[in-house]
PDB file of N, CA, C and O in Angstrom:
ATOM      1  N   MET X 513      42.275 106.808 230.347  1.00 85.00           N
ATOM      2  CA  MET X 513      42.793 106.892 229.005  1.00 85.00           C
ATOM      3  C   MET X 513      44.155 107.588 228.991  1.00 85.00           C
ATOM      4  O   MET X 513      45.012 107.228 228.201  1.00 85.00           O
ATOM      5  N   THR X 514      44.308 108.566 229.865  1.00 87.00           N
ATOM      6  CA  THR X 514      45.602 109.242 229.939  1.00 87.00           C
ATOM      7  C   THR X 514      46.686 108.280 230.389  1.00 87.00           C
ATOM      8  O   THR X 514      47.803 108.301 229.861  1.00 87.00           O
ATOM      9  N   LEU X 515      46.351 107.425 231.338  1.00 92.00           N
ATOM     10  CA  LEU X 515      47.325 106.428 231.786  1.00 92.00           C
ATOM     11  C   LEU X 515      47.680 105.448 230.672  1.00 92.00           C
ATOM     12  O   LEU X 515      48.833 105.017 230.566  1.00 92.00           O
ATOM     13  N   LEU X 516      46.691 105.113 229.854  1.00 91.00           N
ATOM     14  CA  LEU X 516      46.975 104.233 228.716  1.00 91.00           C
ATOM     15  C   LEU X 516      47.891 104.908 227.714  1.00 91.00           C
ATOM     16  O   LEU X 516      48.788 104.269 227.154  1.00 91.00           O
ATOM     17  N   LEU X 517      47.689 106.201 227.482  1.00 90.00           N
ATOM     18  CA  LEU X 517      48.574 106.930 226.574  1.00 90.00           C
ATOM     19  C   LEU X 517      49.998 107.002 227.128  1.00 90.00           C
ATOM     20  O   LEU X 517      50.973 106.847 226.386  1.00 90.00           O
ATOM     21  N   VAL X 518      50.118 107.222 228.418  1.00 93.00           N
ATOM     22  CA  VAL X 518      51.447 107.267 229.041  1.00 93.00           C
ATOM     23  C   VAL X 518      52.113 105.897 228.962  1.00 93.00           C
ATOM     24  O   VAL X 518      53.307 105.784 228.635  1.00 93.00           O
ATOM     25  N   ALA X 519      51.358 104.849 229.234  1.00 93.00           N
ATOM     26  CA  ALA X 519      51.912 103.493 229.149  1.00 93.00           C
ATOM     27  C   ALA X 519      52.329 103.154 227.724  1.00 93.00           C
ATOM     28  O   ALA X 519      53.383 102.535 227.508  1.00 93.00           O
ATOM     29  N   GLY X 520      51.534 103.566 226.757  1.00 91.00           N
ATOM     30  CA  GLY X 520      51.906 103.348 225.356  1.00 91.00           C
ATOM     31  C   GLY X 520      53.147 104.124 224.968  1.00 91.00           C
ATOM     32  O   GLY X 520      53.996 103.634 224.220  1.00 91.00           O
ATOM     33  N   GLY X 521      53.273 105.355 225.472  1.00 92.00           N
ATOM     34  CA  GLY X 521      54.473 106.141 225.211  1.00 92.00           C
ATOM     35  C   GLY X 521      55.708 105.513 225.823  1.00 92.00           C
ATOM     36  O   GLY X 521      56.783 105.497 225.210  1.00 92.00           O
ATOM     37  N   LEU X 522      55.575 104.990 227.029  1.00 93.00           N
ATOM     38  CA  LEU X 522      56.704 104.299 227.657  1.00 93.00           C
ATOM     39  C   LEU X 522      57.071 103.027 226.897  1.00 93.00           C
ATOM     40  O   LEU X 522      58.257 102.704 226.767  1.00 93.00           O
ATOM     41  N   ALA X 523      56.068 102.323 226.413  1.00 92.00           N
ATOM     42  CA  ALA X 523      56.347 101.129 225.616  1.00 92.00           C
ATOM     43  C   ALA X 523      57.077 101.500 224.325  1.00 92.00           C
ATOM     44  O   ALA X 523      57.969 100.774 223.877  1.00 92.00           O
ATOM     45  N   LEU X 524      56.719 102.644 223.763  1.00 91.00           N
ATOM     46  CA  LEU X 524      57.392 103.100 222.549  1.00 91.00           C
ATOM     47  C   LEU X 524      58.837 103.480 222.831  1.00 91.00           C
ATOM     48  O   LEU X 524      59.749 103.147 222.069  1.00 91.00           O
ATOM     49  N   VAL X 525      59.069 104.149 223.933  1.00 93.00           N
ATOM     50  CA  VAL X 525      60.429 104.578 224.280  1.00 93.00           C
ATOM     51  C   VAL X 525      61.310 103.391 224.639  1.00 93.00           C
ATOM     52  O   VAL X 525      62.486 103.339 224.277  1.00 93.00           O
ATOM     53  N   ARG X 526      60.744 102.418 225.324  1.00 93.00           N
ATOM     54  CA  ARG X 526      61.529 101.268 225.771  1.00 93.00           C
ATOM     55  C   ARG X 526      61.650 100.145 224.745  1.00 93.00           C
ATOM     56  O   ARG X 526      62.287  99.132 225.022  1.00 93.00           O
ATOM     57  N   ALA X 527      61.038 100.311 223.573  1.00 91.00           N
ATOM     58  CA  ALA X 527      61.070  99.260 222.548  1.00 91.00           C
ATOM     59  C   ALA X 527      62.510  99.032 222.086  1.00 91.00           C
ATOM     60  O   ALA X 527      63.267  99.976 221.882  1.00 91.00           O
ATOM     61  N   ARG X 528      62.859  97.772 221.949  1.00 92.00           N
ATOM     62  CA  ARG X 528      64.231  97.427 221.602  1.00 92.00           C
ATOM     63  C   ARG X 528      64.443  97.294 220.095  1.00 92.00           C
ATOM     64  O   ARG X 528      65.515  97.558 219.598  1.00 92.00           O
ATOM     65  N   ASP X 529      63.436  96.856 219.363  1.00 90.00           N
ATOM     66  CA  ASP X 529      63.602  96.698 217.925  1.00 90.00           C
ATOM     67  C   ASP X 529      62.440  97.348 217.182  1.00 90.00           C
ATOM     68  O   ASP X 529      61.514  97.887 217.780  1.00 90.00           O
ATOM     69  N   VAL X 530      62.503  97.299 215.881  1.00 89.00           N
ATOM     70  CA  VAL X 530      61.543  98.004 215.035  1.00 89.00           C
ATOM     71  C   VAL X 530      60.144  97.421 215.175  1.00 89.00           C
ATOM     72  O   VAL X 530      59.158  98.167 215.205  1.00 89.00           O
ATOM     73  N   LEU X 531      60.026  96.122 215.277  1.00 89.00           N
ATOM     74  CA  LEU X 531      58.703  95.505 215.379  1.00 89.00           C
ATOM     75  C   LEU X 531      57.976  95.928 216.658  1.00 89.00           C
ATOM     76  O   LEU X 531      56.768  96.187 216.642  1.00 89.00           O
ATOM     77  N   GLN X 532      58.702  96.018 217.750  1.00 90.00           N
ATOM     78  CA  GLN X 532      58.076  96.476 218.997  1.00 90.00           C
ATOM     79  C   GLN X 532      57.652  97.935 218.892  1.00 90.00           C
ATOM     80  O   GLN X 532      56.614  98.324 219.424  1.00 90.00           O
ATOM     81  N   ARG X 533      58.413  98.739 218.183  1.00 91.00           N
ATOM     82  CA  ARG X 533      58.028 100.145 217.989  1.00 91.00           C
ATOM     83  C   ARG X 533      56.789 100.265 217.128  1.00 91.00           C
ATOM     84  O   ARG X 533      55.924 101.105 217.377  1.00 91.00           O
ATOM     85  N   VAL X 534      56.678  99.437 216.113  1.00 91.00           N
ATOM     86  CA  VAL X 534      55.491  99.454 215.251  1.00 91.00           C
ATOM     87  C   VAL X 534      54.258  99.069 216.049  1.00 91.00           C
ATOM     88  O   VAL X 534      53.198  99.710 215.933  1.00 91.00           O
ATOM     89  N   VAL X 535      54.376  98.062 216.880  1.00 91.00           N
ATOM     90  CA  VAL X 535      53.248  97.636 217.714  1.00 91.00           C
ATOM     91  C   VAL X 535      52.875  98.718 218.717  1.00 91.00           C
ATOM     92  O   VAL X 535      51.692  99.007 218.943  1.00 91.00           O
ATOM     93  N   ALA X 536      53.871  99.373 219.309  1.00 92.00           N
ATOM     94  CA  ALA X 536      53.594 100.449 220.271  1.00 92.00           C
ATOM     95  C   ALA X 536      52.922 101.640 219.586  1.00 92.00           C
ATOM     96  O   ALA X 536      51.987 102.233 220.137  1.00 92.00           O
ATOM     97  N   LEU X 537      53.365 101.998 218.405  1.00 92.00           N
ATOM     98  CA  LEU X 537      52.720 103.085 217.669  1.00 92.00           C
ATOM     99  C   LEU X 537      51.303 102.717 217.279  1.00 92.00           C
ATOM    100  O   LEU X 537      50.396 103.560 217.304  1.00 92.00           O
ATOM    101  N   ASP X 538      51.088 101.473 216.908  1.00 93.00           N
ATOM    102  CA  ASP X 538      49.740 101.012 216.580  1.00 93.00           C
ATOM    103  C   ASP X 538      48.848 101.060 217.819  1.00 93.00           C
ATOM    104  O   ASP X 538      47.674 101.427 217.732  1.00 93.00           O
ATOM    105  N   LEU X 539      49.392 100.710 218.966  1.00 93.00           N
ATOM    106  CA  LEU X 539      48.651 100.798 220.222  1.00 93.00           C
ATOM    107  C   LEU X 539      48.252 102.236 220.522  1.00 93.00           C
ATOM    108  O   LEU X 539      47.097 102.511 220.881  1.00 93.00           O
ATOM    109  N   LEU X 540      49.177 103.155 220.359  1.00 94.00           N
ATOM    110  CA  LEU X 540      48.869 104.570 220.587  1.00 94.00           C
ATOM    111  C   LEU X 540      47.805 105.071 219.612  1.00 94.00           C
ATOM    112  O   LEU X 540      46.924 105.840 219.992  1.00 94.00           O
ATOM    113  N   ALA X 541      47.876 104.628 218.373  1.00 95.00           N
ATOM    114  CA  ALA X 541      46.878 105.041 217.386  1.00 95.00           C
ATOM    115  C   ALA X 541      45.493 104.517 217.760  1.00 95.00           C
ATOM    116  O   ALA X 541      44.498 105.241 217.644  1.00 95.00           O
ATOM    117  N   VAL X 542      45.416 103.297 218.234  1.00 95.00           N
ATOM    118  CA  VAL X 542      44.130 102.732 218.640  1.00 95.00           C
ATOM    119  C   VAL X 542      43.548 103.497 219.824  1.00 95.00           C
ATOM    120  O   VAL X 542      42.342 103.763 219.876  1.00 95.00           O
ATOM    121  N   ILE X 543      44.389 103.887 220.754  1.00 95.00           N
ATOM    122  CA  ILE X 543      43.907 104.657 221.913  1.00 95.00           C
ATOM    123  C   ILE X 543      43.387 106.019 221.473  1.00 95.00           C
ATOM    124  O   ILE X 543      42.317 106.462 221.907  1.00 95.00           O
ATOM    125  N   VAL X 544      44.115 106.689 220.590  1.00 95.00           N
ATOM    126  CA  VAL X 544      43.668 108.000 220.108  1.00 95.00           C
ATOM    127  C   VAL X 544      42.387 107.873 219.289  1.00 95.00           C
ATOM    128  O   VAL X 544      41.480 108.710 219.396  1.00 95.00           O
ATOM    129  N   ILE X 545      42.274 106.817 218.495  1.00 96.00           N
ATOM    130  CA  ILE X 545      41.051 106.586 217.720  1.00 96.00           C
ATOM    131  C   ILE X 545      39.865 106.374 218.646  1.00 96.00           C
ATOM    132  O   ILE X 545      38.781 106.923 218.426  1.00 96.00           O
ATOM    133  N   SER X 546      40.072 105.604 219.704  1.00 95.00           N
ATOM    134  CA  SER X 546      38.971 105.378 220.643  1.00 95.00           C
ATOM    135  C   SER X 546      38.599 106.665 221.378  1.00 95.00           C
ATOM    136  O   SER X 546      37.425 106.924 221.647  1.00 95.00           O
ATOM    137  N   LEU X 547      39.589 107.493 221.696  1.00 94.00           N
ATOM    138  CA  LEU X 547      39.300 108.784 222.316  1.00 94.00           C
ATOM    139  C   LEU X 547      38.506 109.686 221.380  1.00 94.00           C
ATOM    140  O   LEU X 547      37.565 110.359 221.811  1.00 94.00           O
ATOM    141  N   LEU X 548      38.856 109.706 220.109  1.00 95.00           N
ATOM    142  CA  LEU X 548      38.110 110.508 219.148  1.00 95.00           C
ATOM    143  C   LEU X 548      36.684 110.000 218.984  1.00 95.00           C
ATOM    144  O   LEU X 548      35.741 110.800 218.880  1.00 95.00           O
ATOM    145  N   ALA X 549      36.499 108.689 218.960  1.00 95.00           N
ATOM    146  CA  ALA X 549      35.153 108.140 218.846  1.00 95.00           C
ATOM    147  C   ALA X 549      34.320 108.461 220.085  1.00 95.00           C
ATOM    148  O   ALA X 549      33.141 108.819 219.979  1.00 95.00           O
ATOM    149  N   LEU X 550      34.921 108.370 221.246  1.00 95.00           N
ATOM    150  CA  LEU X 550      34.224 108.712 222.478  1.00 95.00           C
ATOM    151  C   LEU X 550      33.869 110.196 222.516  1.00 95.00           C
ATOM    152  O   LEU X 550      32.760 110.579 222.910  1.00 95.00           O
ATOM    153  N   LEU X 551      34.782 111.033 222.093  1.00 94.00           N
ATOM    154  CA  LEU X 551      34.527 112.464 222.044  1.00 94.00           C
ATOM    155  C   LEU X 551      33.411 112.793 221.057  1.00 94.00           C
ATOM    156  O   LEU X 551      32.573 113.663 221.317  1.00 94.00           O
ATOM    157  N   SER X 552      33.376 112.097 219.954  1.00 95.00           N
ATOM    158  CA  SER X 552      32.309 112.289 218.977  1.00 95.00           C
ATOM    159  C   SER X 552      30.955 111.919 219.561  1.00 95.00           C
ATOM    160  O   SER X 552      29.959 112.615 219.351  1.00 95.00           O
ATOM    161  N   TYR X 553      30.928 110.859 220.316  1.00 95.00           N
ATOM    162  CA  TYR X 553      29.670 110.426 220.939  1.00 95.00           C
ATOM    163  C   TYR X 553      29.223 111.411 222.018  1.00 95.00           C
ATOM    164  O   TYR X 553      28.051 111.773 222.089  1.00 95.00           O
ATOM    165  N   LEU X 554      30.142 111.843 222.850  1.00 95.00           N
ATOM    166  CA  LEU X 554      29.786 112.716 223.965  1.00 95.00           C
ATOM    167  C   LEU X 554      29.383 114.118 223.513  1.00 95.00           C
ATOM    168  O   LEU X 554      28.482 114.722 224.084  1.00 95.00           O
ATOM    169  N   ARG X 555      30.050 114.635 222.512  1.00 95.00           N
ATOM    170  CA  ARG X 555      29.744 115.989 222.049  1.00 95.00           C
ATOM    171  C   ARG X 555      28.717 116.029 220.933  1.00 95.00           C
ATOM    172  O   ARG X 555      28.214 117.093 220.602  1.00 95.00           O
ATOM    173  N   GLY X 556      28.459 114.898 220.306  1.00 93.00           N
ATOM    174  CA  GLY X 556      27.477 114.848 219.232  1.00 93.00           C
ATOM    175  C   GLY X 556      27.957 115.498 217.945  1.00 93.00           C
ATOM    176  O   GLY X 556      27.142 115.958 217.141  1.00 93.00           O
ATOM    177  N   GLN X 557      29.261 115.536 217.748  1.00 92.00           N
ATOM    178  CA  GLN X 557      29.842 116.134 216.546  1.00 92.00           C
ATOM    179  C   GLN X 557      30.400 115.023 215.661  1.00 92.00           C
ATOM    180  O   GLN X 557      31.224 114.228 216.094  1.00 92.00           O
ATOM    181  N   ALA X 558      29.964 115.018 214.422  1.00 92.00           N
ATOM    182  CA  ALA X 558      30.359 113.942 213.517  1.00 92.00           C
ATOM    183  C   ALA X 558      31.794 114.072 213.018  1.00 92.00           C
ATOM    184  O   ALA X 558      32.407 113.078 212.624  1.00 92.00           O
ATOM    185  N   TYR X 559      32.343 115.269 213.029  1.00 93.00           N
ATOM    186  CA  TYR X 559      33.676 115.427 212.462  1.00 93.00           C
ATOM    187  C   TYR X 559      34.756 114.753 213.318  1.00 93.00           C
ATOM    188  O   TYR X 559      35.824 114.436 212.807  1.00 93.00           O
ATOM    189  N   TYR X 560      34.505 114.546 214.592  1.00 94.00           N
ATOM    190  CA  TYR X 560      35.458 113.772 215.403  1.00 94.00           C
ATOM    191  C   TYR X 560      35.500 112.319 214.925  1.00 94.00           C
ATOM    192  O   TYR X 560      36.565 111.687 214.892  1.00 94.00           O
ATOM    193  N   LEU X 561      34.352 111.796 214.575  1.00 94.00           N
ATOM    194  CA  LEU X 561      34.287 110.429 214.058  1.00 94.00           C
ATOM    195  C   LEU X 561      34.972 110.338 212.693  1.00 94.00           C
ATOM    196  O   LEU X 561      35.638 109.345 212.387  1.00 94.00           O
ATOM    197  N   ASP X 562      34.811 111.376 211.877  1.00 95.00           N
ATOM    198  CA  ASP X 562      35.510 111.411 210.595  1.00 95.00           C
ATOM    199  C   ASP X 562      37.024 111.404 210.794  1.00 95.00           C
ATOM    200  O   ASP X 562      37.752 110.721 210.074  1.00 95.00           O
ATOM    201  N   ALA X 563      37.480 112.159 211.778  1.00 96.00           N
ATOM    202  CA  ALA X 563      38.913 112.183 212.079  1.00 96.00           C
ATOM    203  C   ALA X 563      39.378 110.821 212.586  1.00 96.00           C
ATOM    204  O   ALA X 563      40.489 110.373 212.255  1.00 96.00           O
ATOM    205  N   ALA X 564      38.546 110.144 213.368  1.00 96.00           N
ATOM    206  CA  ALA X 564      38.901 108.813 213.875  1.00 96.00           C
ATOM    207  C   ALA X 564      39.022 107.812 212.733  1.00 96.00           C
ATOM    208  O   ALA X 564      39.960 107.000 212.706  1.00 96.00           O
ATOM    209  N   VAL X 565      38.107 107.869 211.782  1.00 96.00           N
ATOM    210  CA  VAL X 565      38.154 106.957 210.635  1.00 96.00           C
ATOM    211  C   VAL X 565      39.389 107.250 209.780  1.00 96.00           C
ATOM    212  O   VAL X 565      40.082 106.320 209.334  1.00 96.00           O
ATOM    213  N   ALA X 566      39.678 108.524 209.555  1.00 97.00           N
ATOM    214  CA  ALA X 566      40.857 108.882 208.765  1.00 97.00           C
ATOM    215  C   ALA X 566      42.139 108.419 209.455  1.00 97.00           C
ATOM    216  O   ALA X 566      43.051 107.893 208.807  1.00 97.00           O
ATOM    217  N   LEU X 567      42.213 108.601 210.766  1.00 96.00           N
ATOM    218  CA  LEU X 567      43.388 108.143 211.506  1.00 96.00           C
ATOM    219  C   LEU X 567      43.498 106.623 211.481  1.00 96.00           C
ATOM    220  O   LEU X 567      44.608 106.079 211.381  1.00 96.00           O
ATOM    221  N   ALA X 568      42.389 105.933 211.546  1.00 96.00           N
ATOM    222  CA  ALA X 568      42.414 104.466 211.488  1.00 96.00           C
ATOM    223  C   ALA X 568      42.930 103.982 210.133  1.00 96.00           C
ATOM    224  O   ALA X 568      43.752 103.048 210.077  1.00 96.00           O
ATOM    225  N   LEU X 569      42.483 104.610 209.060  1.00 97.00           N
ATOM    226  CA  LEU X 569      42.966 104.219 207.738  1.00 97.00           C
ATOM    227  C   LEU X 569      44.454 104.517 207.583  1.00 97.00           C
ATOM    228  O   LEU X 569      45.213 103.689 207.064  1.00 97.00           O
ATOM    229  N   LEU X 570      44.876 105.681 208.050  1.00 96.00           N
ATOM    230  CA  LEU X 570      46.283 106.041 207.967  1.00 96.00           C
ATOM    231  C   LEU X 570      47.144 105.112 208.819  1.00 96.00           C
ATOM    232  O   LEU X 570      48.225 104.679 208.400  1.00 96.00           O
ATOM    233  N   SER X 571      46.660 104.767 209.984  1.00 95.00           N
ATOM    234  CA  SER X 571      47.391 103.859 210.864  1.00 95.00           C
ATOM    235  C   SER X 571      47.516 102.467 210.249  1.00 95.00           C
ATOM    236  O   SER X 571      48.577 101.837 210.327  1.00 95.00           O
ATOM    237  N   PHE X 572      46.450 102.010 209.634  1.00 95.00           N
ATOM    238  CA  PHE X 572      46.490 100.687 208.996  1.00 95.00           C
ATOM    239  C   PHE X 572      47.511 100.655 207.864  1.00 95.00           C
ATOM    240  O   PHE X 572      48.331  99.729 207.774  1.00 95.00           O
ATOM    241  N   VAL X 573      47.479 101.672 207.012  1.00 95.00           N
ATOM    242  CA  VAL X 573      48.413 101.727 205.886  1.00 95.00           C
ATOM    243  C   VAL X 573      49.852 101.829 206.391  1.00 95.00           C
ATOM    244  O   VAL X 573      50.759 101.180 205.855  1.00 95.00           O
ATOM    245  N   ALA X 574      50.076 102.626 207.426  1.00 93.00           N
ATOM    246  CA  ALA X 574      51.421 102.771 207.973  1.00 93.00           C
ATOM    247  C   ALA X 574      51.916 101.470 208.583  1.00 93.00           C
ATOM    248  O   ALA X 574      53.088 101.112 208.434  1.00 93.00           O
ATOM    249  N   THR X 575      51.037 100.750 209.257  1.00 91.00           N
ATOM    250  CA  THR X 575      51.431  99.475 209.855  1.00 91.00           C
ATOM    251  C   THR X 575      51.767  98.445 208.790  1.00 91.00           C
ATOM    252  O   THR X 575      52.769  97.717 208.902  1.00 91.00           O
ATOM    253  N   VAL X 576      50.970  98.393 207.746  1.00 92.00           N
ATOM    254  CA  VAL X 576      51.246  97.457 206.651  1.00 92.00           C
ATOM    255  C   VAL X 576      52.554  97.826 205.957  1.00 92.00           C
ATOM    256  O   VAL X 576      53.367  96.946 205.633  1.00 92.00           O
ATOM    257  N   ALA X 577      52.777  99.113 205.732  1.00 92.00           N
ATOM    258  CA  ALA X 577      54.019  99.544 205.083  1.00 92.00           C
ATOM    259  C   ALA X 577      55.235  99.228 205.957  1.00 92.00           C
ATOM    260  O   ALA X 577      56.271  98.792 205.448  1.00 92.00           O
ATOM    261  N   ALA X 578      55.131  99.443 207.243  1.00 90.00           N
ATOM    262  CA  ALA X 578      56.236  99.139 208.138  1.00 90.00           C
ATOM    263  C   ALA X 578      56.502  97.639 208.192  1.00 90.00           C
ATOM    264  O   ALA X 578      57.656  97.210 208.214  1.00 90.00           O
ATOM    265  N   ALA X 579      55.449  96.843 208.211  1.00 86.00           N
ATOM    266  CA  ALA X 579      55.623  95.393 208.222  1.00 86.00           C
ATOM    267  C   ALA X 579      56.258  94.908 206.918  1.00 86.00           C
ATOM    268  O   ALA X 579      57.095  94.001 206.929  1.00 86.00           O
ATOM    269  N   ARG X 580      55.880  95.531 205.845  1.00 89.00           N
ATOM    270  CA  ARG X 580      56.465  95.170 204.550  1.00 89.00           C
ATOM    271  C   ARG X 580      57.951  95.562 204.503  1.00 89.00           C
ATOM    272  O   ARG X 580      58.777  94.849 203.950  1.00 89.00           O
ATOM    273  N   TYR X 581      58.265  96.714 205.080  1.00 87.00           N
ATOM    274  CA  TYR X 581      59.638  97.199 205.089  1.00 87.00           C
ATOM    275  C   TYR X 581      60.529  96.294 205.950  1.00 87.00           C
ATOM    276  O   TYR X 581      61.660  95.996 205.578  1.00 87.00           O
ATOM    277  N   VAL X 582      60.024  95.873 207.097  1.00 82.00           N
ATOM    278  CA  VAL X 582      60.814  95.050 208.020  1.00 82.00           C
ATOM    279  C   VAL X 582      61.021  93.663 207.443  1.00 82.00           C
ATOM    280  O   VAL X 582      62.084  93.079 207.585  1.00 82.00           O
ATOM    281  N   ASP X 583      60.009  93.147 206.805  1.00 67.00           N
ATOM    282  CA  ASP X 583      60.082  91.784 206.274  1.00 67.00           C
ATOM    283  C   ASP X 583      60.877  91.784 205.006  1.00 67.00           C
ATOM    284  O   ASP X 583      61.822  91.476 204.655  1.00 67.00           O
TER     285      ASP X 583
END
């Protein structure tokens, strides 16, 4: 997972236009959401899952807003 985060960060840094940056940020958000869900399962704490759901909703709204702005 750490390698995926590093690869996503490199994709974000190397992005040439706004659409590629939006996709890279969305990729990073999905990785962090999956890490939070996995952490919630392993530790048995529900608040990690709550944080994952909140981040997913925020990421979705941000992606839609960015797509609307670019278009």
